[in-house]
XYZ file of C-alpha atoms in Angstrom:
555
model
C -8.646 20.810 70.614
C -5.374 22.417 69.495
C -4.029 18.655 68.806
C -7.135 17.813 66.945
C -6.798 20.869 64.556
C -3.078 19.882 63.948
C -4.038 16.571 63.052
C -6.883 17.619 60.682
C -4.411 20.070 59.090
C -1.813 17.771 58.513
C -4.332 15.250 56.975
C -5.508 18.152 54.720
C -2.142 18.742 53.594
C -1.341 14.974 52.770
C -4.356 14.467 50.818
C -3.486 17.582 48.741
C 0.093 16.191 48.055
C -1.454 12.938 47.166
C -3.904 14.634 44.776
C -1.187 16.590 43.279
C 1.155 13.509 42.588
C -1.482 11.048 41.666
C -2.625 12.242 38.258
C -0.417 14.140 35.786
C -2.789 15.658 33.107
C -1.667 18.247 30.274
C -2.896 21.685 30.800
C -6.075 22.444 29.168
C -6.376 24.902 26.279
C -3.412 26.409 24.373
C -1.789 25.147 21.290
C -2.097 21.365 20.011
C 0.750 19.445 20.791
C 2.458 18.159 17.333
C 5.904 17.432 18.761
C 6.963 13.826 18.955
C 8.556 12.482 21.903
C 12.380 11.526 21.736
C 14.856 9.889 23.910
C 17.441 12.351 25.185
C 19.552 10.183 27.388
C 20.346 6.504 27.891
C 22.383 4.296 30.036
C 24.742 2.677 29.142
C 26.155 5.329 26.780
C 26.036 4.222 23.095
C 29.239 2.105 22.176
C 29.985 1.004 25.581
C 31.930 -2.228 26.048
C 32.608 -4.643 28.951
C 29.123 -3.938 30.261
C 28.267 -6.192 33.277
C 24.702 -4.799 34.532
C 21.368 -6.628 33.750
C 19.616 -3.326 32.532
C 19.305 -0.208 30.380
C 17.784 2.801 31.131
C 16.206 5.471 28.595
C 14.849 8.934 29.452
C 12.304 10.758 27.223
C 11.665 14.565 26.454
C 7.949 14.050 27.789
C 5.972 11.528 29.322
C 4.951 8.475 27.062
C 2.432 5.872 27.072
C 3.837 3.143 29.125
C 2.094 0.271 27.135
C 3.373 1.597 23.766
C 6.935 1.694 25.176
C 6.715 -2.052 26.153
C 5.418 -2.946 22.656
C 8.069 -1.040 20.939
C 11.295 -2.566 22.656
C 13.231 -4.829 20.314
C 16.592 -6.571 21.353
C 19.105 -8.262 19.052
C 20.150 -10.711 19.643
C 17.227 -12.002 21.840
C 17.588 -12.125 25.834
C 16.602 -15.095 27.955
C 14.382 -14.665 30.731
C 11.848 -12.043 31.918
C 11.667 -8.300 31.200
C 10.656 -5.949 33.796
C 10.150 -2.357 33.481
C 10.446 0.264 36.243
C 9.259 3.964 35.656
C 10.379 7.047 37.395
C 8.972 9.942 35.911
C 10.153 10.245 32.280
C 12.661 7.498 32.795
C 12.425 3.919 32.121
C 14.759 1.222 33.587
C 14.227 -2.042 31.608
C 15.555 -5.193 33.631
C 16.478 -8.689 32.391
C 16.300 -11.108 35.055
C 18.630 -13.417 33.558
C 21.047 -10.698 32.165
C 22.856 -10.395 29.088
C 25.467 -13.192 27.503
C 29.151 -12.709 27.736
C 31.201 -11.414 24.727
C 27.920 -10.230 22.819
C 27.235 -6.979 21.182
C 23.607 -6.033 21.874
C 21.438 -3.622 19.867
C 18.487 -2.171 21.896
C 15.992 -0.643 19.320
C 12.867 1.515 20.898
C 10.688 1.416 17.576
C 8.420 4.340 16.439
C 5.334 3.127 17.759
C 5.948 4.808 21.298
C 3.416 7.618 21.574
C 3.362 10.610 24.090
C 0.525 10.864 26.817
C -0.608 14.706 25.600
C -1.446 13.703 22.247
C -0.755 10.485 20.929
C 2.369 11.740 18.715
C 4.442 8.864 17.556
C 8.346 8.802 17.876
C 9.567 10.258 14.418
C 12.357 7.900 14.224
C 13.712 4.512 16.060
C 16.349 5.084 18.844
C 19.194 2.527 18.740
C 21.491 1.788 21.631
C 24.507 -0.454 20.947
C 26.719 -1.856 23.733
C 28.944 -4.773 24.459
C 29.531 -7.386 27.279
C 33.161 -7.922 25.924
C 35.743 -5.995 25.092
C 34.997 -5.674 21.604
C 31.966 -4.288 19.794
C 30.373 -5.129 16.556
C 30.277 -1.820 14.516
C 28.987 -2.643 11.082
C 25.635 -0.741 9.846
C 23.478 -1.071 7.085
C 20.979 2.095 6.108
C 18.319 2.295 3.466
C 14.906 3.401 2.867
C 11.379 1.981 2.402
C 9.512 3.465 -0.631
C 5.702 2.707 0.157
C 2.714 4.633 1.372
C 2.730 2.601 4.407
C 6.269 2.793 5.162
C 6.021 4.094 8.909
C 6.817 1.582 11.205
C 8.091 -1.083 9.059
C 10.412 -3.544 10.628
C 13.914 -4.686 9.123
C 14.534 -8.272 9.564
C 17.981 -9.180 9.410
C 19.248 -12.886 9.472
C 22.688 -14.383 9.224
C 22.764 -16.414 6.011
C 22.681 -20.003 6.198
C 21.904 -21.272 2.504
C 19.594 -20.535 -0.305
C 16.979 -22.776 0.622
C 16.393 -21.857 4.244
C 12.760 -20.004 4.709
C 14.385 -17.348 6.895
C 10.732 -15.754 7.374
C 9.525 -18.698 9.320
C 11.777 -17.687 12.369
C 12.248 -14.536 14.172
C 15.232 -12.363 13.046
C 18.724 -12.449 14.396
C 18.833 -8.529 14.116
C 15.760 -6.098 14.164
C 15.574 -2.315 13.397
C 12.570 -0.162 12.548
C 12.097 2.633 9.769
C 11.120 6.193 10.754
C 8.379 8.457 9.548
C 10.194 8.932 6.237
C 10.950 5.419 5.724
C 14.641 5.446 6.559
C 16.320 2.895 8.569
C 19.446 2.084 10.077
C 20.626 -1.375 11.263
C 23.462 -1.322 13.618
C 25.989 -3.531 15.617
C 26.374 -6.283 12.586
C 29.459 -8.829 12.755
C 31.277 -9.836 9.820
C 29.682 -12.438 7.604
C 26.974 -12.699 4.993
C 23.367 -11.623 5.808
C 19.751 -11.764 4.143
C 17.447 -8.963 4.879
C 13.876 -8.182 4.502
C 11.554 -5.356 5.262
C 8.200 -6.607 6.778
C 4.954 -4.476 7.595
C 4.400 -6.622 10.879
C 0.553 -6.055 11.772
C 0.588 -8.540 14.619
C 4.069 -7.276 16.135
C 5.108 -11.055 16.866
C 8.163 -10.492 14.476
C 7.018 -13.647 12.539
C 6.117 -12.932 8.852
C 2.118 -13.658 8.256
C 1.788 -13.724 4.235
C -2.093 -13.251 4.694
C -1.501 -10.002 6.648
C 1.886 -8.488 6.295
C 3.517 -6.622 3.541
C 7.058 -7.548 2.609
C 9.953 -6.214 0.728
C 12.284 -8.629 -0.624
C 16.090 -7.851 -0.984
C 17.976 -7.335 -4.265
C 20.899 -8.904 -2.957
C 22.496 -10.548 0.041
C 24.987 -8.479 2.218
C 28.498 -9.644 2.933
C 30.711 -7.711 5.411
C 34.604 -8.690 5.717
C 36.721 -7.987 8.722
C 37.571 -4.437 7.348
C 34.047 -3.488 6.132
C 32.026 -0.887 8.049
C 28.692 -0.097 6.382
C 26.429 -0.753 3.516
C 24.379 2.077 2.079
C 21.179 2.857 0.008
C 19.674 -0.650 0.548
C 16.166 0.138 -0.389
C 12.952 -1.721 -0.529
C 9.529 -1.807 -2.199
C 6.766 -3.570 -0.307
C 4.140 -5.961 -1.848
C 2.038 -8.682 -0.587
C 2.826 -12.336 -1.338
C -0.777 -13.854 -1.209
C -0.732 -17.655 -1.631
C -4.346 -18.254 -0.816
C -6.975 -18.455 -3.594
C -10.203 -16.384 -3.287
C -13.445 -17.850 -1.878
C -17.197 -16.909 -1.666
C -18.167 -14.908 1.089
C -21.690 -14.350 0.694
C -24.478 -14.446 -2.144
C -27.700 -12.490 -1.892
C -30.518 -12.041 -4.333
C -31.215 -8.216 -4.485
C -34.207 -8.495 -6.885
C -35.272 -10.888 -9.784
C -32.590 -9.664 -11.969
C -29.621 -9.057 -9.808
C -27.601 -11.350 -7.321
C -24.831 -9.934 -5.235
C -21.944 -12.182 -4.654
C -18.999 -11.300 -2.311
C -15.740 -12.623 -2.134
C -12.951 -13.002 0.369
C -10.532 -10.830 -1.706
C -10.170 -8.445 -4.828
C -10.384 -10.278 -8.224
C -8.541 -9.714 -11.529
C -12.022 -8.380 -13.227
C -10.259 -8.776 -17.046
C -10.262 -12.377 -16.446
C -13.660 -12.952 -15.755
C -16.091 -14.481 -18.420
C -19.682 -15.600 -18.530
C -18.606 -19.043 -18.201
C -17.393 -18.629 -14.853
C -20.845 -18.893 -13.160
C -23.609 -21.308 -13.494
C -26.869 -21.752 -11.400
C -28.772 -24.891 -10.056
C -32.272 -24.919 -9.063
C -33.111 -27.471 -6.477
C -36.751 -28.171 -7.251
C -36.308 -28.944 -10.979
C -32.494 -29.656 -11.139
C -32.015 -27.393 -13.790
C -28.912 -25.230 -14.645
C -28.504 -22.155 -16.189
C -25.987 -19.213 -16.738
C -25.673 -15.396 -16.443
C -26.481 -12.728 -19.320
C -24.228 -10.089 -17.781
C -21.894 -9.433 -14.688
C -20.218 -6.142 -13.495
C -18.447 -5.105 -10.031
C -19.893 -2.327 -7.906
C -17.926 0.529 -8.347
C -14.757 0.632 -6.225
C -15.192 -2.669 -4.767
C -13.224 -5.396 -6.461
C -14.097 -8.050 -4.451
C -17.902 -7.631 -5.365
C -19.724 -8.781 -8.346
C -23.569 -8.456 -9.396
C -24.819 -11.178 -11.565
C -27.479 -10.988 -13.878
C -29.259 -14.471 -14.454
C -30.329 -15.761 -17.738
C -33.479 -17.432 -16.131
C -36.309 -15.987 -14.208
C -35.953 -17.537 -10.680
C -39.734 -17.140 -9.704
C -41.374 -19.733 -7.755
C -37.985 -21.283 -7.170
C -37.332 -21.118 -3.393
C -33.531 -22.043 -3.229
C -30.579 -21.818 -5.681
C -27.174 -23.072 -5.821
C -24.407 -20.583 -7.513
C -21.259 -22.521 -8.792
C -18.158 -20.321 -9.516
C -14.977 -21.421 -11.206
C -11.613 -20.330 -12.450
C -11.687 -17.039 -10.558
C -8.258 -15.313 -9.935
C -7.363 -12.837 -7.339
C -4.876 -9.863 -7.769
C -1.800 -12.306 -6.898
C -2.938 -14.910 -9.349
C -4.292 -17.647 -7.126
C -7.080 -19.565 -8.658
C -10.409 -20.489 -7.209
C -10.805 -23.624 -9.232
C -14.335 -24.504 -7.897
C -16.785 -23.108 -5.108
C -20.128 -23.048 -4.472
C -22.778 -21.364 -2.391
C -26.777 -21.460 -1.685
C -29.053 -18.262 -1.608
C -32.763 -17.691 -1.251
C -34.772 -16.193 -4.240
C -36.942 -13.185 -3.812
C -40.157 -11.764 -5.443
C -39.045 -8.340 -5.621
C -39.017 -7.115 -9.238
C -36.459 -4.688 -10.834
C -38.146 -1.602 -11.838
C -35.331 0.792 -11.665
C -33.911 2.512 -14.879
C -30.121 2.671 -15.404
C -28.221 5.593 -13.965
C -24.856 7.178 -14.613
C -22.827 6.984 -11.590
C -19.288 8.463 -12.464
C -16.980 9.325 -15.157
C -13.364 8.460 -15.271
C -11.541 10.959 -15.003
C -13.779 13.026 -12.692
C -12.179 16.080 -14.094
C -13.484 16.453 -17.668
C -10.526 18.232 -18.872
C -8.638 15.588 -21.176
C -5.490 15.178 -22.969
C -6.340 15.528 -26.912
C -3.513 13.219 -27.643
C -4.345 10.562 -25.160
C -8.203 10.883 -24.641
C -9.682 8.244 -22.622
C -13.129 8.487 -21.317
C -15.240 5.835 -19.247
C -18.826 6.022 -18.009
C -19.611 3.839 -15.123
C -23.419 2.943 -14.658
C -25.296 1.100 -11.681
C -26.622 -1.818 -13.863
C -25.687 -4.082 -16.780
C -26.699 -2.696 -20.180
C -28.106 -4.649 -23.274
C -25.527 -3.818 -25.991
C -27.855 -3.752 -29.194
C -28.550 -0.131 -29.112
C -25.260 1.139 -27.537
C -24.293 3.072 -30.736
C -27.310 4.866 -30.587
C -27.084 5.992 -27.020
C -23.619 7.787 -27.505
C -22.648 10.518 -29.519
C -19.903 12.839 -29.601
C -19.649 16.617 -30.910
C -17.250 19.338 -31.393
C -18.052 22.964 -30.383
C -19.730 23.496 -34.150
C -22.128 20.704 -33.470
C -19.988 18.393 -35.882
C -20.364 14.697 -35.027
C -17.204 13.098 -34.131
C -16.725 9.438 -35.161
C -15.785 7.089 -32.267
C -15.320 3.573 -31.063
C -17.534 2.429 -28.094
C -16.596 -0.669 -26.155
C -17.478 -2.329 -22.864
C -14.939 -2.625 -20.100
C -17.590 -4.625 -18.272
C -21.295 -4.914 -18.681
C -21.827 -1.661 -16.934
C -18.834 0.455 -18.025
C -18.638 1.930 -21.301
C -15.363 3.476 -22.786
C -15.340 5.942 -25.702
C -12.183 6.524 -28.103
C -12.710 9.190 -30.839
C -11.415 8.117 -34.187
C -10.254 11.422 -35.376
C -7.573 13.662 -33.744
C -9.139 16.096 -31.393
C -7.846 19.863 -31.221
C -6.078 21.227 -28.179
C -7.861 23.787 -25.772
C -11.247 22.870 -27.646
C -14.664 22.248 -26.295
C -16.442 19.147 -26.830
C -19.868 17.375 -25.936
C -20.907 13.756 -25.297
C -24.390 13.036 -25.213
C -26.044 9.770 -23.704
C -29.652 9.162 -25.006
C -30.817 7.209 -21.862
C -33.623 5.956 -23.842
C -31.670 3.409 -25.736
C -29.768 1.977 -22.643
C -32.018 -0.791 -21.339
C -31.125 -3.056 -18.593
C -32.065 -6.843 -18.744
C -35.666 -6.340 -17.371
C -36.175 -3.705 -20.301
C -36.166 -0.606 -17.745
C -35.290 2.499 -19.329
C -35.676 6.352 -18.934
C -36.455 8.931 -21.501
C -33.791 11.602 -20.772
C -30.686 12.673 -22.437
C -27.499 13.269 -20.408
C -25.065 16.024 -21.695
C -21.567 16.165 -20.605
C -19.283 19.093 -21.380
C -15.579 18.414 -22.016
C -12.364 20.323 -22.536
C -9.028 19.186 -24.116
C -5.937 20.563 -22.511
C -3.740 23.078 -24.385
C -0.319 21.964 -25.178
C 1.055 24.586 -23.240
C -0.406 22.956 -20.120
C 2.373 20.125 -20.517
C 5.867 20.159 -20.050
C 8.852 17.389 -20.064
C 11.889 16.161 -18.449
C 15.089 14.841 -20.281
C 18.573 14.106 -19.581
C 21.280 11.161 -19.336
C 22.086 8.342 -16.912
C 25.757 7.972 -16.050
C 26.142 4.506 -15.193
C 27.719 0.924 -16.206
C 24.326 -0.906 -15.255
C 22.453 -2.536 -17.950
C 18.621 -2.916 -19.062
C 17.671 0.122 -17.002
C 13.917 1.282 -17.327
C 13.425 5.063 -16.463
C 10.008 6.079 -14.493
C 8.797 9.274 -13.166
C 6.400 9.085 -10.278
C 3.930 11.820 -8.801
C 4.938 12.984 -5.506
C 1.252 13.691 -4.538
C -0.554 10.880 -6.506
C 0.998 7.457 -5.881
C -0.575 5.861 -8.640
C 0.460 8.223 -11.567
C 3.657 6.762 -13.176
C 5.309 7.415 -16.502
C 7.840 4.992 -18.161
C 10.966 5.939 -20.477
C 13.680 3.780 -22.124
C 17.410 4.942 -22.655
C 18.795 5.192 -26.167
C 22.360 4.174 -27.105
C 23.674 7.260 -25.365
C 22.054 6.643 -22.304
C 19.759 9.525 -22.857
C 16.052 9.663 -21.886
C 13.160 11.897 -22.326
C 9.417 12.029 -20.797
C 7.042 14.216 -23.041
C 3.487 15.550 -22.123
C 4.037 15.351 -18.420
C 1.467 17.578 -16.528
C 2.750 20.184 -14.072
C 3.658 19.044 -10.597
C 6.606 17.354 -8.297
C 8.039 14.222 -9.524
C 10.389 11.582 -8.390
C 12.883 10.319 -11.045
C 13.919 6.651 -10.889
C 15.088 3.524 -12.537
C 15.171 -0.012 -12.300
C 17.350 -2.873 -13.443
C 15.246 -4.809 -15.865
C 16.658 -8.255 -15.307
C 13.884 -10.214 -17.116
C 13.480 -7.626 -19.717
C 9.522 -7.455 -19.462
C 9.743 -3.738 -18.817
C 7.827 -4.450 -15.477
C 9.286 -4.090 -12.051
C 9.689 -7.582 -10.226
C 9.369 -7.699 -6.630
C 11.037 -10.986 -6.672
C 9.349 -14.112 -4.765
C 9.739 -15.877 -1.594
C 8.941 -19.463 -2.390
C 11.360 -20.409 -4.566
C 13.322 -17.340 -3.436
C 14.152 -14.974 -6.012
C 15.707 -11.564 -5.422
C 13.943 -8.377 -6.387
C 15.156 -5.998 -9.080
C 17.431 -3.325 -7.837
C 16.131 0.307 -7.972
C 17.390 3.711 -7.785
C 16.264 7.402 -7.202
C 17.397 10.762 -8.358
C 18.504 12.456 -5.137
C 16.190 15.613 -5.622
C 12.565 16.088 -5.988
C 12.073 17.517 -9.743
C 9.294 20.172 -10.112
C 7.813 20.653 -13.367
C 5.937 23.685 -14.501
C 3.912 24.541 -17.535
C 5.863 25.578 -20.838
C 8.937 24.942 -18.856
C 11.087 21.770 -19.750
C 13.405 20.353 -17.333
C 16.559 19.237 -19.415
C 20.223 18.165 -18.866
C 19.626 16.148 -15.827
C 22.605 13.952 -15.008
C 21.201 10.702 -13.010
C 24.220 9.054 -11.690
C 23.732 5.415 -10.921
C 26.708 3.745 -9.231
């Protein structure tokens, strides 16, 4: 009996030990873990020479997801054979079955996609481990930064230069690094020689550039290291998409007797569209017809709504032809077609105002621009009767009215407006008819306020440089699409006027083709991007308080 009790007690203790070791979970409750994991030690040590083992080890500050670790290991140059990973707590031992090549400098990069187990926090910056299997180690480095809203996790592909006709992005890079949360990167362990470098948002993590999915940053120059050179700094990138595939029709659907929704595979250049881009063919009588109007659904540049010229009642199937449709990259759909089924549903809805732009109806009286977005195409003959513009004393303000597209109206006052003053726009909806004649008997009144001059400020200064053809720009730190431009005078002085309060980045680019626009370069044929620079500090602009005497040094 005593023996049986001892056996049961031993079994119970064994089970408890197994349970305590089998599953490691973070404690419940408490503060949310926002601390990213980091590597606190490695073997071999950074800079080791004459390394003869076939593995390396890293220890993390906390438990990490094993799969994310495996997918975040990058080795330059590549290693033949199978890679195995053995874990012991927070330490990973990475073994290469065929070992490392002799007399070779290796860079092991653990990328920022490693996440912890507790709260899926990503590593804040990549970890680089550099060692050599010979008695010398390549020591040259390149550092820089990615300037893009999607900068985190961008890969830096470095290739040994061959010639200008080589399409480097068709193969895996010779050296790899990855940028951190702030966009900064460091590529280490480079030998002497010439290199071409790209920044790639590698969506598939296959180390091959895919133009349909991946964003790319094209370099502004190649980098050459002599035997005595040690580093190259401030090698910066903008990301862009080089789309070479024209758009195609994805879907066409008749919503009612006056509206046909057409979806494309990508966003379009709406400003290049015209009525001549669209034709309908009815099958039962082989008759062709066009469209009376078109507009895009708000916020969706890949969707259009067409208003047909003819009534398709009693016609079962229609074929839509489209031609000369351009995507945002300038690729043209020369001709495409799609069939759709008609509907008996009749459009009886009146036009509705969806939104204004800007949404905040407090505007700059010197740069007044107000747009109205409606949910349907508008017949244009009564448009001047529908819109009126008034000051606070009920005096009518003359204005120009124009269409951005058949469902979007822009108004621009002809006379100068006053600062810090109230105005009113009235829209008599009784004069806004859709193409079925639907309307509503109501008046929309929209109150406006112009900003006072005291609500603006400015920035001025001087650029100290020997560079030519510089264009200065000022971009909002908070709103990525807000940008202001300025040129330099003969003394290299610049000035930005009427800038809203906020925090800004001051920059400049070398306008090589003198078109006043930044050139991202090209892949085929290869062309360098234009070099750009940033002032080292964020500039805060306060109302009525201009920032002056800035010295922007560009070397």
